[in-house]
């Protein structure tokens, strides 16, 4: 029997350590393999489990501090599971010029969380991005894999209600 964990399907005998080593093996010959490995882990597991950091350090001949520094520096990498719904608000210049900052504040107040955080019930993760490629229709918001343009506070409230 296989059990889903995030987007990764692990067999009951496959440990996190084995999974991390298998991802590293795919990039063993890549120059600067840490970033591609981290992206693959995010894709497959939805997060970088803190227990993976020492394994990555050992496999890539890096210090734990180096790996931890990269994981915590980039906003694309998270160490805790995301909410059931992920809301990304564009903060690039075009969206900022048409109200993205106010939309971010509205979202933070509505959800009761900051950027990069998940609501206590695990329903929604709020994130910022710096371009969704929808500049002519800002402020742009992505809810899971769906992109929306010209989103105002009331529109965001409706999107959050639908996704709940």
CSV table of C-alpha atoms in Angstrom, one decimal:
chain,number,residue,atom,x,y,z
A,1,UNK,CA,0.0,0.0,0.0
A,2,UNK,CA,1.3,3.5,-0.9
A,3,UNK,CA,0.7,6.5,1.3
A,4,UNK,CA,0.7,10.0,-0.2
A,5,UNK,CA,2.8,12.6,1.5
A,6,UNK,CA,2.4,16.0,-0.1
A,7,UNK,CA,2.9,15.3,-3.8
A,8,UNK,CA,5.3,12.5,-3.1
A,9,UNK,CA,4.1,9.0,-2.9
A,10,UNK,CA,6.4,7.0,-0.6
A,11,UNK,CA,6.3,3.3,0.0
A,12,UNK,CA,6.0,2.4,3.7
A,13,UNK,CA,9.7,1.2,3.6
A,14,UNK,CA,11.1,4.3,2.0
A,15,UNK,CA,12.5,6.7,4.5
A,16,UNK,CA,12.9,10.4,4.1
A,17,UNK,CA,16.6,9.9,4.1
A,18,UNK,CA,16.3,7.4,1.2
A,19,UNK,CA,14.1,9.7,-0.8
A,20,UNK,CA,16.5,12.7,-0.3
A,21,UNK,CA,19.4,10.5,-1.4
A,22,UNK,CA,17.5,9.4,-4.5
A,23,UNK,CA,16.8,13.0,-5.5
A,24,UNK,CA,20.5,13.9,-4.9
A,25,UNK,CA,21.6,11.0,-7.0
A,26,UNK,CA,19.6,12.4,-10.0
A,27,UNK,CA,21.8,15.6,-9.7
A,28,UNK,CA,25.1,14.0,-8.6
A,29,UNK,CA,26.9,15.3,-11.7
A,30,UNK,CA,25.3,18.7,-11.8
A,31,UNK,CA,27.4,21.7,-11.0
A,32,UNK,CA,25.9,23.5,-8.0
A,33,UNK,CA,23.4,20.7,-7.4
A,34,UNK,CA,21.9,22.1,-4.2
A,35,UNK,CA,19.4,24.4,-5.8
A,36,UNK,CA,18.1,21.8,-8.3
A,37,UNK,CA,17.9,19.2,-5.5
A,38,UNK,CA,15.9,21.6,-3.3
A,39,UNK,CA,13.5,22.5,-6.2
A,40,UNK,CA,12.9,18.8,-6.8
A,41,UNK,CA,12.3,18.1,-3.1
A,42,UNK,CA,9.8,21.0,-3.0
A,43,UNK,CA,8.1,19.6,-6.1
A,44,UNK,CA,7.9,16.1,-4.8
A,45,UNK,CA,7.3,16.7,-1.1
A,46,UNK,CA,5.8,20.2,-0.9
A,47,UNK,CA,8.5,21.3,1.6
A,48,UNK,CA,12.1,20.8,2.7
A,49,UNK,CA,11.8,18.7,5.9
A,50,UNK,CA,14.3,20.0,8.4
A,51,UNK,CA,15.5,16.4,8.8
A,52,UNK,CA,16.6,16.5,5.2
A,53,UNK,CA,19.2,19.2,5.8
A,54,UNK,CA,21.9,17.0,7.4
A,55,UNK,CA,21.4,14.3,4.7
A,56,UNK,CA,21.7,17.0,1.9
A,57,UNK,CA,24.8,18.4,3.6
A,58,UNK,CA,26.5,15.0,3.8
A,59,UNK,CA,25.5,14.0,0.2
A,60,UNK,CA,26.6,17.2,-1.3
A,61,UNK,CA,29.7,17.7,0.8
A,62,UNK,CA,28.4,21.0,2.3
A,63,UNK,CA,28.0,22.2,5.8
A,64,UNK,CA,24.6,22.0,7.5
A,65,UNK,CA,24.8,25.8,7.9
A,66,UNK,CA,25.3,26.2,4.1
A,67,UNK,CA,22.2,24.1,3.3
A,68,UNK,CA,20.1,25.7,6.1
A,69,UNK,CA,21.1,29.1,4.9
A,70,UNK,CA,19.9,28.5,1.3
A,71,UNK,CA,16.7,26.9,2.5
A,72,UNK,CA,15.9,29.8,4.8
A,73,UNK,CA,17.1,32.6,2.5
A,74,UNK,CA,14.8,31.8,-0.5
A,75,UNK,CA,11.1,32.3,-0.1
A,76,UNK,CA,10.4,29.4,-2.6
A,77,UNK,CA,11.5,26.9,0.0
A,78,UNK,CA,9.3,26.1,3.0
A,79,UNK,CA,10.1,23.8,5.9
A,80,UNK,CA,6.5,23.3,7.0
A,81,UNK,CA,3.7,21.8,5.0
A,82,UNK,CA,1.7,24.3,3.0
A,83,UNK,CA,-2.0,24.9,3.6
A,84,UNK,CA,-4.7,23.1,1.6
A,85,UNK,CA,-4.9,26.3,-0.5
A,86,UNK,CA,-2.0,28.5,-1.4
A,87,UNK,CA,-2.6,32.2,-2.2
A,88,UNK,CA,0.2,34.1,-3.9
A,89,UNK,CA,-0.1,37.9,-4.3
A,90,UNK,CA,2.2,39.6,-6.8
A,91,UNK,CA,4.4,42.3,-5.3
A,92,UNK,CA,6.2,43.4,-8.5
A,93,UNK,CA,6.2,47.0,-9.6
A,94,UNK,CA,3.2,46.8,-12.0
A,95,UNK,CA,1.0,45.2,-9.4
A,96,UNK,CA,2.3,47.5,-6.6
A,97,UNK,CA,1.3,50.5,-8.7
A,98,UNK,CA,-2.3,49.4,-8.8
A,99,UNK,CA,-2.8,48.4,-5.2
A,100,UNK,CA,-1.0,45.2,-4.4
A,101,UNK,CA,0.3,46.5,-1.1
A,102,UNK,CA,-3.2,47.2,0.2
A,103,UNK,CA,-4.4,43.8,-1.0
A,104,UNK,CA,-1.6,42.2,0.9
A,105,UNK,CA,-2.6,44.0,4.1
A,106,UNK,CA,-6.2,43.0,3.5
A,107,UNK,CA,-5.2,39.4,3.1
A,108,UNK,CA,-3.1,39.4,6.2
A,109,UNK,CA,-5.9,40.9,8.2
A,110,UNK,CA,-8.5,38.6,6.7
A,111,UNK,CA,-6.5,35.5,7.3
A,112,UNK,CA,-4.8,36.5,10.5
A,113,UNK,CA,-1.4,35.4,9.2
A,114,UNK,CA,1.7,37.1,7.7
A,115,UNK,CA,3.3,36.4,4.4
A,116,UNK,CA,4.9,33.0,4.3
A,117,UNK,CA,2.6,31.7,7.0
A,118,UNK,CA,-0.3,29.2,7.1
A,119,UNK,CA,-3.6,29.7,9.0
A,120,UNK,CA,-3.8,27.7,12.3
A,121,UNK,CA,-6.4,25.4,10.8
A,122,UNK,CA,-4.1,24.6,7.8
A,123,UNK,CA,-6.5,25.9,5.3
A,124,UNK,CA,-4.6,28.7,3.6
A,125,UNK,CA,-0.9,29.6,3.1
A,126,UNK,CA,-0.3,33.3,2.2
A,127,UNK,CA,2.7,34.1,0.0
A,128,UNK,CA,4.1,36.9,-2.0
A,129,UNK,CA,5.7,36.6,-5.4
A,130,UNK,CA,7.5,39.1,-7.5
A,131,UNK,CA,5.8,38.6,-10.8
A,132,UNK,CA,3.1,36.3,-12.0
A,133,UNK,CA,3.4,37.5,-15.6
A,134,UNK,CA,0.0,39.1,-15.5
A,135,UNK,CA,1.2,42.7,-15.3
A,136,UNK,CA,-1.5,44.3,-17.5
A,137,UNK,CA,-4.1,42.9,-15.1
A,138,UNK,CA,-2.7,43.8,-11.7
A,139,UNK,CA,-3.0,43.3,-8.9
A,140,UNK,CA,-2.5,39.6,-9.8
A,141,UNK,CA,-3.3,36.8,-7.5
A,142,UNK,CA,-2.7,33.1,-7.9
A,143,UNK,CA,-4.9,30.7,-5.9
A,144,UNK,CA,-3.3,27.2,-6.1
A,145,UNK,CA,-2.7,26.9,-9.9
A,146,UNK,CA,-5.3,29.4,-11.0
A,147,UNK,CA,-4.3,33.0,-11.9
A,148,UNK,CA,-6.6,36.0,-11.4
A,149,UNK,CA,-6.3,39.6,-12.5
A,150,UNK,CA,-7.5,43.0,-11.2
A,151,UNK,CA,-8.2,41.5,-7.8
A,152,UNK,CA,-9.5,43.9,-5.2
A,153,UNK,CA,-10.2,43.1,-1.5
A,154,UNK,CA,-13.8,42.0,-2.2
A,155,UNK,CA,-12.6,39.7,-5.0
A,156,UNK,CA,-10.0,38.2,-2.8
A,157,UNK,CA,-12.6,37.6,-0.1
A,158,UNK,CA,-14.8,35.7,-2.7
A,159,UNK,CA,-11.8,33.7,-3.8
A,160,UNK,CA,-11.0,32.7,-0.2
A,161,UNK,CA,-14.6,31.7,0.4
A,162,UNK,CA,-14.6,29.5,-2.7
A,163,UNK,CA,-11.3,27.8,-1.8
A,164,UNK,CA,-12.3,27.1,1.8
